[in-house]
Amino acid sequence: MKSFLARLSLFSGILVFFLVAIAILIPATPRTKTSLIFAKLDKDQLLQNTAPPRVLLLGGSNMSMGIDSNILKKELGLNPINTAIHASIGLDFMANNVIEYIQPGDIVIVSLEYSQFYGQYMYGGEELLRTVFDVDRSSLESLDLRQWLSIIRFIPKYSISKINPTEYNFKEPENIGVHERDSYNEFGDAYIHWTKPAETIEPYHRIEKFYNQGVVDLLIDFEGLVNARGGKMVVTYPAIQEDTYQNMREQIQHVQVELEKSGLTIMGTPETYIVSDDLLFDTPYHLTYEGVQRRTNQLVEDLVNVGVLGKE
Amino acid sequence: MLFNSLDFAIFLPVVFIIYWFVFNKNLRAQNGLLLIASYIFYGWWDWRFLGLILFSTIIDYFVGLGLGKEQGDSNRKLLLLVSILVNLGFLGYFKYANFFLDNIAGVFSLFGQDISTRSLQIVLPVGISFYTFQTLSYSIDVYRRKLEPTRDFLVYSAYVSFFPQLVAGPIERATRLIPQFSSKREFNYSKAVDGLRQILWGLFKKVVIADSCALYANLIFDGASDHSGSTLVMGAIFFTFQIYGDFSGYSDIAIGVSRLFGFNLMKNFSFPYFSRDIAEFWRRWHISLSTWFRDYLYIPLGGSRGGTWKTIRNIFVIFIVSGFWHGANWTFVAWGALHATFYLPILLFNKSRQNLDTVADQRLLPSLKELLQLVITFGLTSFAWIFFRADNLDHLSIILSRIFSRSLFTIPALDPRFDTFMLEQLLAGALSRLPSYDPRWSPVYTLLWVLLLITVEWFGRKNEHALEKFGKNWLPVFRWIFYYGIIYSILIFGGPEQQFIYFQF
């Protein structure tokens, strides 16, 4: 038995050693360099350089693929920065990354996919791992233990992708794709899909994980930090496909109850942001341009309603 | 819990370590652990169906005890009937209720009677066809006095629910497995290492072969009317390897995992695509099910002892029932009947046992005659898999009508996205865009993996599994590099994750 375990440990140890070494030593592949996570660098630049008065959008792809900042700019007279990239980066990292850029007068609008409130999603997943290893290694230091525990299981897949020949034998497509670094406009909104038609989208199933109170606690802490820097924070709900809403109704209503009793400023209700199938692009959270317009207008209306600002 | 999941990758070592390090000296504790582990493994899908397994276990345990005590024939028959009715009752309700309701409604509608039946919302419990047959074999063997009923409830329930083979077999006989639960198990280094090798090969077959082939088989069959006959033949070949990789891969993992715990499960696949005729194919494909039907259906019906017509009837019965076991769909019945038809000439000419050895037994390559036999048998089984794969009889007729058309003689589209029919549809505006595509799973790569599978299995065709002796004479460093290579292929080239096909049965 000892001999069996010793040999098995040696065999597995060599495998793990190589996987970790690959993750650390091999830089981002050519294919990854064009991927949307690299947009973090551009969005950090926007956060750094955009002049006040500003409105910052924070969340997963429901924000990046669901808002037209041109409308916000026109209707609110603020300079928008859409910081959103992917839900799997996790609220914890998103908030931590944005906070250092907050300036007095900034308005931060947070819209999180409902899965963020369940399980360990808020601590990030594969996209966070790729962000901290490939895009910005300096942010490795900012990860806490829960984030590490959340992303560590993606290391084998991540490492393997670096020795996948198709990651290197890669030609950049002639046209910009929907989910790439270059898919974002000058405000950080994903816009390439705006000209594309609606697609038939399979609804998401109910969320089978436990509610995580840590999300609301983090939002409360984050609001405190934003306020301390002279900004304001509001929370809104993501636009969501009607069938997905029905499948997740119980979990969504729980999120609503918890947010409303948190003392945070909440805009609208989940029902306000339900969208029909003809407004969906490629997931139950991603909108066609018509959907983007409707949602952005709704957001403007809600901002006015909660009294955070007045319409110009 | 899927064998090819992270959950299982954590579950297995934990159970293994507790089994050998904590409970090593206590057989009852080991059996108890296996029982709990099995229920966790099964409950991972849907804990509600644990009650079904437990109920079936309790019924058959007490039926077994009753059969052991009872001497009167009529009472014994009654007890056996209880076991059969309970087990087949569950199977019938969960698997076939909607099928029968729909067909009854269909028959009435033929006579102008429109009876509306509402389909029942029934979820098929994973593996019910497998563990039902396993428990039935126990009751029947005890009834036939081939087996003493076990009094140890723990042993019996661990036998019914043993997690490596619970959801997709091999369907173990009580005569073989219960004694293994009843006797002390010692850790055996060679057996455990061989088990790991078999698990590795099973994962390769499932993740690299089956899941990659599935991508193309699904693409081709789901859009059957858009594809040429030659492309549909390609689809049939992809499916032929998909179902083999999927099911034999599962069996390899199940057998390998069992070996880690000191158990020997029966061989379920013996390189069936190296068969020279259909009879040999059925001696090599899903052996645990074929022998189950042979022992509990074919032989009780009279087997081949009642003259030609009775034998033909029995052959059709066993194949059609076997087809129906796979699913509540006429396509499975047609698949079974087709195999019976293929089998018939061999039977009538008394050639069913002419290929009992391994092909090219003492040679590296087959003779020309053997090669021809292999190709014909492979062609027949691949053709039959089309019946198995079709969604329903209408879908089947679309596939067959396209195959038996002029388009059979066009060049098949190796990448089905660029099939001429698809392009026509695209140009006509019927499709908005070509399906998504990842170069890792290009059909060329997939066919290369299939070639590797065939090569390795050819060299290992006389063994228990393909990797049993493969590379055994190499330097350990080269053998390990080969194993790392397989792991690499699993991690890189594994197709998009698919459920094991046989779970639905």
Coordinates of C-alpha atoms in Angstrom, one line a residue, chain A residues 1-5 7-8 10-15 19 31 153 156 160-161 163-166 199 281, chain B residues 6 16 20-21 187 189 192-193 196 260 433 438-440 445 476 479-480 483-484 487-488 491-493:
Chain A
M1 CA 0.0 0.0 0.0
K2 CA 2.8 2.4 0.9
S3 CA 4.6 1.7 -2.3
F4 CA 1.3 2.3 -4.2
L5 CA 0.7 5.6 -2.6
R7 CA 4.3 6.0 -6.6
L8 CA 0.9 7.5 -7.1
L10 CA 5.1 10.9 -7.3
F11 CA 3.1 10.5 -10.5
S12 CA 0.6 13.1 -9.4
G13 CA 3.2 15.4 -7.9
I14 CA 5.1 15.6 -11.3
L15 CA 1.8 16.4 -13.0
L19 CA 0.8 22.4 -14.2
R31 CA -5.4 33.9 -28.4
R153 CA -9.6 24.6 -9.2
P156 CA -5.3 22.7 -14.4
I160 CA -3.4 23.1 -20.1
S161 CA -4.7 26.0 -22.2
I163 CA 0.2 24.2 -23.9
N164 CA -2.7 23.8 -26.3
P165 CA -1.3 24.2 -29.8
T166 CA -4.5 26.0 -31.1
E199 CA -31.0 34.7 -31.0
F281 CA -28.6 38.4 -27.9
Chain B
L6 CA -14.1 17.1 -10.2
F16 CA -10.2 5.0 -0.9
W20 CA -7.9 1.1 3.3
F21 CA -6.5 3.1 6.2
F187 CA -4.9 -4.6 -0.9
Y189 CA -0.6 -3.5 -5.5
A192 CA -4.7 -1.4 -7.9
V193 CA -2.1 -0.2 -10.5
L196 CA -5.7 2.9 -12.4
L260 CA -8.9 -0.2 -6.3
R433 CA -24.7 31.3 -39.5
D438 CA -13.3 24.7 -31.9
P439 CA -10.2 23.6 -33.9
R440 CA -9.3 21.2 -31.1
Y445 CA -8.1 15.4 -34.9
P476 CA 9.1 3.1 -16.7
R479 CA 5.5 4.3 -19.8
W480 CA 4.9 7.3 -17.6
Y483 CA 0.4 7.9 -19.5
Y484 CA 1.1 11.7 -19.2
I487 CA -3.8 12.7 -19.5
Y488 CA -2.7 15.6 -21.8
L491 CA -7.3 17.6 -20.7
I492 CA -6.7 19.3 -24.1
F493 CA -8.7 17.4 -26.6

